[in-house]
Amino acid sequence: MDSPGRTKEGGHIMSVAYYMRPPESSPSPEGLSFLLADVSRLLRREIAQRLEGSELTFVQARVLVHLARDPGLRQVELAAWLEVQPITLARVIDQLERRGLVQRRPDPDDRRAWRVFVTSRARRPLASILRIGTSVRAQALTGVAPARVEALLHALAQMRQNLVDSAGTTPAGKRAG
């Protein structure tokens, strides 16, 4: 017979109450995924709120930022980075293209594919997104010493690389090679 709190294989079962408890001031390693997800969600929410009333939606802003960082991505690659369906992304790109903020160009290596680039008209919206991002980041990091921020960035970059290496994928989730 299984003892309370143990699986048949002898591992511990974490109760739902464990995950529902209030956050600790010093999170445990078991809570790391929840903490990262919460911070990511709160950052996205804050940026989306600050974009309200601007010319861009949060999704459109994400597309522009990714294309500014990595010009000429294929639509399918960009969809993987953004974790959206390609058809959903196509609609967003259609909206941005109608406004002259992005341009599709045929992929010279695959006549079925399109590569997407930001245009010079995207400079002003990108500058606005950068200002909002800088402000939100400063708000989120209030009270965190610069050395701790640097350590956090190094740790997160290493975690990402470890996961990419173990899965044999690119950061966008596509199989490497």
N, C-alpha and C. Protein backbone atom coordinates (compact mmCIF):
# COMPACT_ATOMS: atom_id res chain seq x y z
N MET A 1 0.84 -1.17 0.00
CA MET A 1 0.00 0.00 0.00
C MET A 1 0.89 1.24 0.00
N ASP A 2 0.49 2.22 -0.79
CA ASP A 2 1.27 3.46 -0.88
C ASP A 2 1.12 4.28 0.38
N SER A 3 2.21 4.89 0.78
CA SER A 3 2.11 5.81 1.92
C SER A 3 1.62 7.16 1.41
N PRO A 4 0.95 7.94 2.30
CA PRO A 4 0.44 9.24 1.87
C PRO A 4 1.56 10.12 1.35
N GLY A 5 1.30 10.80 0.23
CA GLY A 5 2.30 11.72 -0.32
C GLY A 5 3.33 11.06 -1.20
N ARG A 6 3.18 9.74 -1.47
CA ARG A 6 4.15 9.07 -2.33
C ARG A 6 3.42 8.37 -3.47
N THR A 7 4.10 8.31 -4.60
CA THR A 7 3.55 7.57 -5.74
C THR A 7 3.93 6.11 -5.58
N LYS A 8 3.39 5.25 -6.44
CA LYS A 8 3.75 3.83 -6.40
C LYS A 8 5.24 3.63 -6.66
N GLU A 9 5.81 4.55 -7.44
CA GLU A 9 7.23 4.44 -7.75
C GLU A 9 8.11 5.00 -6.64
N GLY A 10 7.50 5.52 -5.58
CA GLY A 10 8.28 6.03 -4.45
C GLY A 10 8.58 7.51 -4.50
N GLY A 11 8.18 8.21 -5.58
CA GLY A 11 8.43 9.65 -5.67
C GLY A 11 7.40 10.43 -4.88
N HIS A 12 7.73 11.65 -4.57
CA HIS A 12 6.80 12.51 -3.82
C HIS A 12 5.74 13.08 -4.73
N ILE A 13 4.54 13.21 -4.19
CA ILE A 13 3.45 13.89 -4.89
C ILE A 13 3.32 15.26 -4.26
N MET A 14 3.35 16.29 -5.09
CA MET A 14 3.17 17.64 -4.58
C MET A 14 1.69 17.95 -4.66
N SER A 15 1.12 18.35 -3.56
CA SER A 15 -0.31 18.63 -3.54
C SER A 15 -0.62 19.92 -4.28
N VAL A 16 -1.87 20.05 -4.69
CA VAL A 16 -2.33 21.27 -5.34
C VAL A 16 -2.12 22.45 -4.40
N ALA A 17 -2.27 22.21 -3.11
CA ALA A 17 -2.10 23.29 -2.13
C ALA A 17 -0.69 23.89 -2.21
N TYR A 18 0.30 23.07 -2.53
CA TYR A 18 1.67 23.57 -2.66
C TYR A 18 1.73 24.66 -3.73
N TYR A 19 1.07 24.42 -4.86
CA TYR A 19 1.12 25.35 -5.97
C TYR A 19 0.18 26.54 -5.78
N MET A 20 -0.78 26.42 -4.88
CA MET A 20 -1.75 27.48 -4.65
C MET A 20 -1.34 28.42 -3.52
N ARG A 21 -0.29 28.08 -2.80
CA ARG A 21 0.10 28.90 -1.66
C ARG A 21 0.66 30.25 -2.14
N PRO A 22 0.65 31.26 -1.26
CA PRO A 22 1.18 32.57 -1.66
C PRO A 22 2.67 32.47 -1.99
N PRO A 23 3.13 33.32 -2.90
CA PRO A 23 4.56 33.28 -3.25
C PRO A 23 5.43 33.61 -2.04
N GLU A 24 6.57 32.97 -1.99
CA GLU A 24 7.52 33.19 -0.90
C GLU A 24 8.43 34.36 -1.27
N SER A 25 9.04 34.94 -0.26
CA SER A 25 9.98 36.02 -0.54
C SER A 25 11.24 35.46 -1.19
N SER A 26 11.57 34.22 -0.89
CA SER A 26 12.71 33.56 -1.51
C SER A 26 12.21 32.25 -2.12
N PRO A 27 11.85 32.27 -3.42
CA PRO A 27 11.25 31.09 -4.03
C PRO A 27 12.18 29.89 -4.04
N SER A 28 11.57 28.73 -3.96
CA SER A 28 12.33 27.49 -4.01
C SER A 28 12.59 27.13 -5.47
N PRO A 29 13.59 26.29 -5.72
CA PRO A 29 13.85 25.86 -7.10
C PRO A 29 12.63 25.22 -7.75
N GLU A 30 11.77 24.55 -6.94
CA GLU A 30 10.57 23.92 -7.50
C GLU A 30 9.61 24.96 -8.04
N GLY A 31 9.66 26.18 -7.52
CA GLY A 31 8.75 27.24 -7.97
C GLY A 31 9.31 28.09 -9.10
N LEU A 32 10.49 27.76 -9.60
CA LEU A 32 11.15 28.56 -10.62
C LEU A 32 10.29 28.72 -11.87
N SER A 33 9.73 27.64 -12.37
CA SER A 33 8.93 27.73 -13.59
C SER A 33 7.72 28.63 -13.40
N PHE A 34 7.07 28.53 -12.24
CA PHE A 34 5.92 29.38 -11.96
C PHE A 34 6.34 30.84 -11.87
N LEU A 35 7.47 31.08 -11.21
CA LEU A 35 7.96 32.44 -11.06
C LEU A 35 8.30 33.04 -12.42
N LEU A 36 9.00 32.29 -13.25
CA LEU A 36 9.34 32.78 -14.59
C LEU A 36 8.08 33.06 -15.41
N ALA A 37 7.11 32.17 -15.34
CA ALA A 37 5.86 32.36 -16.07
C ALA A 37 5.11 33.59 -15.56
N ASP A 38 5.09 33.78 -14.24
CA ASP A 38 4.41 34.95 -13.68
C ASP A 38 5.08 36.25 -14.11
N VAL A 39 6.39 36.31 -14.04
CA VAL A 39 7.11 37.52 -14.43
C VAL A 39 6.88 37.80 -15.91
N SER A 40 6.96 36.78 -16.73
CA SER A 40 6.72 36.95 -18.16
C SER A 40 5.31 37.47 -18.42
N ARG A 41 4.32 36.88 -17.77
CA ARG A 41 2.93 37.30 -17.94
C ARG A 41 2.75 38.75 -17.50
N LEU A 42 3.32 39.12 -16.36
CA LEU A 42 3.17 40.48 -15.85
C LEU A 42 3.88 41.50 -16.73
N LEU A 43 5.04 41.15 -17.26
CA LEU A 43 5.73 42.04 -18.19
C LEU A 43 4.90 42.26 -19.45
N ARG A 44 4.37 41.16 -20.01
CA ARG A 44 3.53 41.28 -21.21
C ARG A 44 2.29 42.13 -20.94
N ARG A 45 1.66 41.90 -19.78
CA ARG A 45 0.46 42.66 -19.44
C ARG A 45 0.77 44.14 -19.31
N GLU A 46 1.86 44.48 -18.66
CA GLU A 46 2.22 45.89 -18.47
C GLU A 46 2.53 46.56 -19.81
N ILE A 47 3.26 45.88 -20.66
CA ILE A 47 3.57 46.45 -21.98
C ILE A 47 2.29 46.62 -22.79
N ALA A 48 1.41 45.63 -22.76
CA ALA A 48 0.14 45.71 -23.49
C ALA A 48 -0.68 46.89 -22.99
N GLN A 49 -0.72 47.10 -21.68
CA GLN A 49 -1.48 48.23 -21.13
C GLN A 49 -0.91 49.56 -21.59
N ARG A 50 0.41 49.64 -21.63
CA ARG A 50 1.04 50.90 -22.05
C ARG A 50 0.90 51.14 -23.55
N LEU A 51 0.66 50.08 -24.30
CA LEU A 51 0.43 50.23 -25.74
C LEU A 51 -1.01 50.64 -26.06
N GLU A 52 -1.91 50.47 -25.08
CA GLU A 52 -3.31 50.84 -25.32
C GLU A 52 -3.40 52.30 -25.74
N GLY A 53 -4.18 52.52 -26.77
CA GLY A 53 -4.34 53.88 -27.29
C GLY A 53 -3.27 54.26 -28.30
N SER A 54 -2.28 53.39 -28.49
CA SER A 54 -1.25 53.67 -29.50
C SER A 54 -1.71 53.08 -30.83
N GLU A 55 -0.87 53.19 -31.81
CA GLU A 55 -1.23 52.68 -33.13
C GLU A 55 -1.02 51.18 -33.28
N LEU A 56 -0.45 50.53 -32.26
CA LEU A 56 -0.14 49.11 -32.35
C LEU A 56 -0.82 48.31 -31.25
N THR A 57 -1.16 47.07 -31.58
CA THR A 57 -1.57 46.12 -30.56
C THR A 57 -0.30 45.47 -30.01
N PHE A 58 -0.45 44.76 -28.91
CA PHE A 58 0.69 44.06 -28.33
C PHE A 58 1.26 43.04 -29.32
N VAL A 59 0.40 42.29 -29.99
CA VAL A 59 0.84 41.27 -30.94
C VAL A 59 1.59 41.93 -32.10
N GLN A 60 1.07 43.03 -32.62
CA GLN A 60 1.76 43.73 -33.70
C GLN A 60 3.13 44.23 -33.25
N ALA A 61 3.20 44.73 -32.02
CA ALA A 61 4.47 45.20 -31.49
C ALA A 61 5.48 44.06 -31.39
N ARG A 62 5.02 42.89 -30.91
CA ARG A 62 5.92 41.73 -30.83
C ARG A 62 6.46 41.36 -32.20
N VAL A 63 5.61 41.38 -33.21
CA VAL A 63 6.04 41.04 -34.57
C VAL A 63 7.11 42.02 -35.04
N LEU A 64 6.86 43.31 -34.85
CA LEU A 64 7.84 44.32 -35.29
C LEU A 64 9.17 44.15 -34.58
N VAL A 65 9.14 43.92 -33.28
CA VAL A 65 10.38 43.77 -32.52
C VAL A 65 11.17 42.56 -33.01
N HIS A 66 10.50 41.44 -33.21
CA HIS A 66 11.21 40.24 -33.69
C HIS A 66 11.80 40.47 -35.08
N LEU A 67 11.06 41.14 -35.94
CA LEU A 67 11.57 41.39 -37.29
C LEU A 67 12.70 42.42 -37.29
N ALA A 68 12.66 43.37 -36.37
CA ALA A 68 13.77 44.33 -36.26
C ALA A 68 15.03 43.63 -35.77
N ARG A 69 14.87 42.67 -34.88
CA ARG A 69 16.02 41.91 -34.35
C ARG A 69 16.58 40.93 -35.37
N ASP A 70 15.69 40.35 -36.16
CA ASP A 70 16.09 39.29 -37.09
C ASP A 70 15.41 39.52 -38.44
N PRO A 71 15.88 40.51 -39.21
CA PRO A 71 15.23 40.85 -40.47
C PRO A 71 15.22 39.68 -41.45
N GLY A 72 14.13 39.57 -42.18
CA GLY A 72 14.05 38.57 -43.23
C GLY A 72 13.65 37.19 -42.75
N LEU A 73 13.07 37.10 -41.56
CA LEU A 73 12.59 35.80 -41.12
C LEU A 73 11.49 35.32 -42.06
N ARG A 74 11.42 34.01 -42.26
CA ARG A 74 10.29 33.45 -42.98
C ARG A 74 9.09 33.49 -42.04
N GLN A 75 7.90 33.61 -42.61
CA GLN A 75 6.69 33.71 -41.78
C GLN A 75 6.57 32.52 -40.85
N VAL A 76 6.90 31.34 -41.32
CA VAL A 76 6.77 30.14 -40.49
C VAL A 76 7.77 30.17 -39.33
N GLU A 77 8.96 30.70 -39.56
CA GLU A 77 9.95 30.83 -38.49
C GLU A 77 9.48 31.84 -37.44
N LEU A 78 8.93 32.95 -37.91
CA LEU A 78 8.44 33.97 -37.00
C LEU A 78 7.27 33.43 -36.17
N ALA A 79 6.40 32.66 -36.80
CA ALA A 79 5.27 32.05 -36.07
C ALA A 79 5.79 31.14 -34.95
N ALA A 80 6.85 30.39 -35.22
CA ALA A 80 7.44 29.52 -34.20
C ALA A 80 8.00 30.35 -33.05
N TRP A 81 8.70 31.43 -33.35
CA TRP A 81 9.26 32.30 -32.31
C TRP A 81 8.15 32.86 -31.43
N LEU A 82 7.06 33.28 -32.07
CA LEU A 82 5.96 33.92 -31.33
C LEU A 82 4.99 32.92 -30.73
N GLU A 83 5.17 31.64 -31.06
CA GLU A 83 4.29 30.57 -30.59
C GLU A 83 2.84 30.84 -30.96
N VAL A 84 2.63 31.19 -32.25
CA VAL A 84 1.29 31.37 -32.80
C VAL A 84 1.19 30.53 -34.07
N GLN A 85 -0.04 30.28 -34.48
CA GLN A 85 -0.26 29.55 -35.71
C GLN A 85 0.12 30.43 -36.90
N PRO A 86 0.70 29.85 -37.95
CA PRO A 86 1.09 30.64 -39.12
C PRO A 86 -0.06 31.46 -39.71
N ILE A 87 -1.28 30.93 -39.72
CA ILE A 87 -2.41 31.68 -40.28
C ILE A 87 -2.73 32.91 -39.44
N THR A 88 -2.57 32.79 -38.12
CA THR A 88 -2.79 33.93 -37.23
C THR A 88 -1.76 35.00 -37.51
N LEU A 89 -0.50 34.59 -37.65
CA LEU A 89 0.58 35.53 -37.94
C LEU A 89 0.36 36.19 -39.29
N ALA A 90 -0.12 35.43 -40.27
CA ALA A 90 -0.34 35.99 -41.61
C ALA A 90 -1.31 37.17 -41.54
N ARG A 91 -2.34 37.06 -40.72
CA ARG A 91 -3.30 38.17 -40.56
C ARG A 91 -2.64 39.40 -39.95
N VAL A 92 -1.80 39.18 -38.95
CA VAL A 92 -1.10 40.31 -38.32
C VAL A 92 -0.16 40.96 -39.32
N ILE A 93 0.57 40.16 -40.07
CA ILE A 93 1.47 40.71 -41.08
C ILE A 93 0.68 41.46 -42.15
N ASP A 94 -0.48 40.93 -42.54
CA ASP A 94 -1.34 41.65 -43.48
C ASP A 94 -1.67 43.05 -42.96
N GLN A 95 -2.02 43.15 -41.67
CA GLN A 95 -2.35 44.45 -41.07
C GLN A 95 -1.16 45.39 -41.10
N LEU A 96 0.00 44.87 -40.72
CA LEU A 96 1.21 45.69 -40.69
C LEU A 96 1.64 46.09 -42.10
N GLU A 97 1.46 45.19 -43.04
CA GLU A 97 1.83 45.48 -44.43
C GLU A 97 0.92 46.57 -45.02
N ARG A 98 -0.37 46.51 -44.72
CA ARG A 98 -1.30 47.54 -45.21
C ARG A 98 -0.92 48.92 -44.68
N ARG A 99 -0.33 48.96 -43.51
CA ARG A 99 0.09 50.23 -42.91
C ARG A 99 1.50 50.63 -43.33
N GLY A 100 2.14 49.81 -44.13
CA GLY A 100 3.47 50.12 -44.63
C GLY A 100 4.58 49.90 -43.64
N LEU A 101 4.33 49.12 -42.59
CA LEU A 101 5.34 48.90 -41.55
C LEU A 101 6.22 47.69 -41.82
N VAL A 102 5.72 46.74 -42.60
CA VAL A 102 6.51 45.57 -42.99
C VAL A 102 6.32 45.33 -44.48
N GLN A 103 7.24 44.55 -44.99
CA GLN A 103 7.18 44.17 -46.41
C GLN A 103 7.52 42.70 -46.54
N ARG A 104 6.70 41.99 -47.32
CA ARG A 104 6.98 40.59 -47.64
C ARG A 104 7.79 40.56 -48.93
N ARG A 105 8.77 39.68 -48.94
CA ARG A 105 9.56 39.46 -50.15
C ARG A 105 9.65 37.96 -50.38
N PRO A 106 9.62 37.54 -51.64
CA PRO A 106 9.74 36.10 -51.90
C PRO A 106 11.06 35.56 -51.36
N ASP A 107 11.01 34.35 -50.83
CA ASP A 107 12.21 33.67 -50.36
C ASP A 107 12.94 33.14 -51.58
N PRO A 108 14.19 33.56 -51.81
CA PRO A 108 14.91 33.10 -53.00
C PRO A 108 15.18 31.59 -53.00
N ASP A 109 15.12 30.96 -51.82
CA ASP A 109 15.41 29.53 -51.72
C ASP A 109 14.15 28.66 -51.74
N ASP A 110 12.99 29.28 -51.59
CA ASP A 110 11.74 28.51 -51.53
C ASP A 110 10.62 29.38 -52.08
N ARG A 111 10.20 29.10 -53.29
CA ARG A 111 9.23 29.99 -53.93
C ARG A 111 7.86 29.96 -53.27
N ARG A 112 7.62 29.01 -52.35
CA ARG A 112 6.35 28.98 -51.62
C ARG A 112 6.39 29.87 -50.39
N ALA A 113 7.55 30.29 -49.97
CA ALA A 113 7.72 31.01 -48.70
C ALA A 113 7.95 32.50 -48.93
N TRP A 114 7.65 33.26 -47.88
CA TRP A 114 7.89 34.70 -47.87
C TRP A 114 8.81 35.05 -46.71
N ARG A 115 9.67 36.00 -46.95
CA ARG A 115 10.50 36.58 -45.89
C ARG A 115 9.91 37.95 -45.57
N VAL A 116 9.99 38.33 -44.30
CA VAL A 116 9.34 39.57 -43.87
C VAL A 116 10.39 40.52 -43.29
N PHE A 117 10.27 41.78 -43.69
CA PHE A 117 11.20 42.83 -43.27
C PHE A 117 10.43 44.03 -42.76
N VAL A 118 10.99 44.73 -41.78
CA VAL A 118 10.40 46.01 -41.37
C VAL A 118 10.80 47.06 -42.40
N THR A 119 9.97 48.07 -42.55
CA THR A 119 10.27 49.16 -43.47
C THR A 119 10.72 50.38 -42.68
N SER A 120 11.15 51.40 -43.38
CA SER A 120 11.58 52.63 -42.69
C SER A 120 10.43 53.28 -41.94
N ARG A 121 9.19 53.04 -42.35
CA ARG A 121 8.03 53.59 -41.64
C ARG A 121 7.86 52.97 -40.26
N ALA A 122 8.53 51.88 -39.99
CA ALA A 122 8.42 51.21 -38.68
C ALA A 122 9.35 51.83 -37.64
N ARG A 123 10.21 52.75 -38.05
CA ARG A 123 11.17 53.33 -37.09
C ARG A 123 10.48 54.00 -35.90
N ARG A 124 9.48 54.83 -36.17
CA ARG A 124 8.80 55.55 -35.08
C ARG A 124 8.08 54.58 -34.14
N PRO A 125 7.27 53.65 -34.67
CA PRO A 125 6.64 52.69 -33.75
C PRO A 125 7.66 51.85 -32.98
N LEU A 126 8.76 51.46 -33.61
CA LEU A 126 9.79 50.68 -32.91
C LEU A 126 10.43 51.50 -31.80
N ALA A 127 10.65 52.79 -32.05
CA ALA A 127 11.22 53.66 -31.01
C ALA A 127 10.27 53.76 -29.83
N SER A 128 8.97 53.84 -30.10
CA SER A 128 7.98 53.90 -29.04
C SER A 128 7.97 52.59 -28.24
N ILE A 129 8.03 51.47 -28.93
CA ILE A 129 8.08 50.16 -28.26
C ILE A 129 9.32 50.07 -27.37
N LEU A 130 10.45 50.55 -27.88
CA LEU A 130 11.70 50.54 -27.11
C LEU A 130 11.56 51.38 -25.84
N ARG A 131 10.95 52.56 -25.96
CA ARG A 131 10.75 53.41 -24.77
C ARG A 131 9.87 52.70 -23.74
N ILE A 132 8.79 52.10 -24.21
CA ILE A 132 7.89 51.38 -23.30
C ILE A 132 8.63 50.22 -22.65
N GLY A 133 9.36 49.44 -23.43
CA GLY A 133 10.10 48.31 -22.90
C GLY A 133 11.13 48.72 -21.87
N THR A 134 11.83 49.80 -22.15
CA THR A 134 12.84 50.31 -21.22
C THR A 134 12.19 50.73 -19.91
N SER A 135 11.06 51.40 -20.00
CA SER A 135 10.35 51.86 -18.81
C SER A 135 9.82 50.68 -17.98
N VAL A 136 9.23 49.70 -18.65
CA VAL A 136 8.70 48.53 -17.94
C VAL A 136 9.83 47.74 -17.29
N ARG A 137 10.93 47.58 -18.01
CA ARG A 137 12.08 46.86 -17.46
C ARG A 137 12.62 47.59 -16.23
N ALA A 138 12.71 48.92 -16.29
CA ALA A 138 13.18 49.69 -15.13
C ALA A 138 12.24 49.51 -13.95
N GLN A 139 10.94 49.53 -14.22
CA GLN A 139 9.96 49.32 -13.16
C GLN A 139 10.12 47.94 -12.54
N ALA A 140 10.27 46.93 -13.37
CA ALA A 140 10.38 45.55 -12.88
C ALA A 140 11.67 45.34 -12.08
N LEU A 141 12.72 46.04 -12.43
CA LEU A 141 14.01 45.83 -11.78
C LEU A 141 14.30 46.83 -10.65
N THR A 142 13.30 47.62 -10.29
CA THR A 142 13.47 48.57 -9.19
C THR A 142 13.92 47.82 -7.94
N GLY A 143 14.99 48.29 -7.34
CA GLY A 143 15.49 47.69 -6.10
C GLY A 143 16.41 46.51 -6.31
N VAL A 144 16.67 46.13 -7.56
CA VAL A 144 17.58 45.02 -7.83
C VAL A 144 18.94 45.61 -8.23
N ALA A 145 19.96 45.23 -7.51
CA ALA A 145 21.31 45.75 -7.76
C ALA A 145 21.79 45.35 -9.16
N PRO A 146 22.53 46.23 -9.83
CA PRO A 146 23.02 45.91 -11.17
C PRO A 146 23.78 44.59 -11.27
N ALA A 147 24.55 44.26 -10.26
CA ALA A 147 25.29 42.98 -10.30
C ALA A 147 24.33 41.79 -10.28
N ARG A 148 23.23 41.92 -9.54
CA ARG A 148 22.24 40.84 -9.51
C ARG A 148 21.48 40.74 -10.83
N VAL A 149 21.24 41.89 -11.47
CA VAL A 149 20.60 41.87 -12.79
C VAL A 149 21.50 41.15 -13.78
N GLU A 150 22.78 41.47 -13.76
CA GLU A 150 23.73 40.82 -14.66
C GLU A 150 23.78 39.32 -14.40
N ALA A 151 23.81 38.92 -13.13
CA ALA A 151 23.82 37.50 -12.79
C ALA A 151 22.54 36.82 -13.26
N LEU A 152 21.42 37.49 -13.09
CA LEU A 152 20.14 36.94 -13.55
C LEU A 152 20.15 36.73 -15.06
N LEU A 153 20.62 37.71 -15.80
CA LEU A 153 20.66 37.59 -17.26
C LEU A 153 21.56 36.43 -17.70
N HIS A 154 22.70 36.29 -17.05
CA HIS A 154 23.60 35.18 -17.38
C HIS A 154 22.96 33.83 -17.05
N ALA A 155 22.30 33.76 -15.90
CA ALA A 155 21.66 32.50 -15.50
C ALA A 155 20.53 32.14 -16.46
N LEU A 156 19.71 33.12 -16.84
CA LEU A 156 18.61 32.83 -17.77
C LEU A 156 19.13 32.43 -19.15
N ALA A 157 20.18 33.09 -19.61
CA ALA A 157 20.77 32.73 -20.90
C ALA A 157 21.31 31.30 -20.85
N GLN A 158 21.94 30.93 -19.74
CA GLN A 158 22.46 29.57 -19.61
C GLN A 158 21.32 28.56 -19.55
N MET A 159 20.25 28.88 -18.83
CA MET A 159 19.10 27.99 -18.76
C MET A 159 18.51 27.76 -20.15
N ARG A 160 18.37 28.84 -20.91
CA ARG A 160 17.83 28.72 -22.27
C ARG A 160 18.74 27.82 -23.11
N GLN A 161 20.04 28.05 -23.03
CA GLN A 161 20.98 27.25 -23.83
C GLN A 161 20.93 25.78 -23.42
N ASN A 162 20.84 25.52 -22.12
CA ASN A 162 20.74 24.13 -21.64
C ASN A 162 19.51 23.44 -22.23
N LEU A 163 18.38 24.14 -22.24
CA LEU A 163 17.15 23.55 -22.76
C LEU A 163 17.21 23.37 -24.28
N VAL A 164 17.80 24.35 -24.97
CA VAL A 164 17.97 24.23 -26.42
C VAL A 164 18.88 23.04 -26.74
N ASP A 165 19.99 22.93 -26.02
CA ASP A 165 20.94 21.83 -26.26
C ASP A 165 20.30 20.47 -25.98
N SER A 166 19.57 20.38 -24.89
CA SER A 166 19.00 19.07 -24.52
C SER A 166 17.89 18.65 -25.47
N ALA A 167 17.20 19.61 -26.05
CA ALA A 167 16.10 19.29 -26.97
C ALA A 167 16.57 19.18 -28.42
N GLY A 168 17.79 19.65 -28.69
CA GLY A 168 18.28 19.63 -30.06
C GLY A 168 17.49 20.57 -30.96
N THR A 169 17.03 21.70 -30.37
CA THR A 169 16.24 22.66 -31.14
C THR A 169 16.88 24.02 -31.09
N THR A 170 16.36 24.92 -31.92
CA THR A 170 16.73 26.32 -31.85
C THR A 170 15.88 26.95 -30.75
N PRO A 171 16.20 28.17 -30.30
CA PRO A 171 15.36 28.82 -29.29
C PRO A 171 13.90 28.94 -29.72
N ALA A 172 13.61 28.97 -31.02
CA ALA A 172 12.24 29.07 -31.50
C ALA A 172 11.53 27.72 -31.47
N GLY A 173 12.26 26.65 -31.10
CA GLY A 173 11.63 25.34 -30.99
C GLY A 173 11.74 24.46 -32.22
N LYS A 174 12.43 24.97 -33.25
CA LYS A 174 12.61 24.16 -34.45
C LYS A 174 13.80 23.24 -34.27
N ARG A 175 13.73 22.06 -34.85
CA ARG A 175 14.84 21.11 -34.77
C ARG A 175 16.09 21.70 -35.41
N ALA A 176 17.21 21.63 -34.70
CA ALA A 176 18.48 22.13 -35.22
C ALA A 176 19.00 21.19 -36.29
N GLY A 177 19.78 21.77 -37.22
CA GLY A 177 20.44 20.97 -38.24
C GLY A 177 19.54 20.66 -39.32
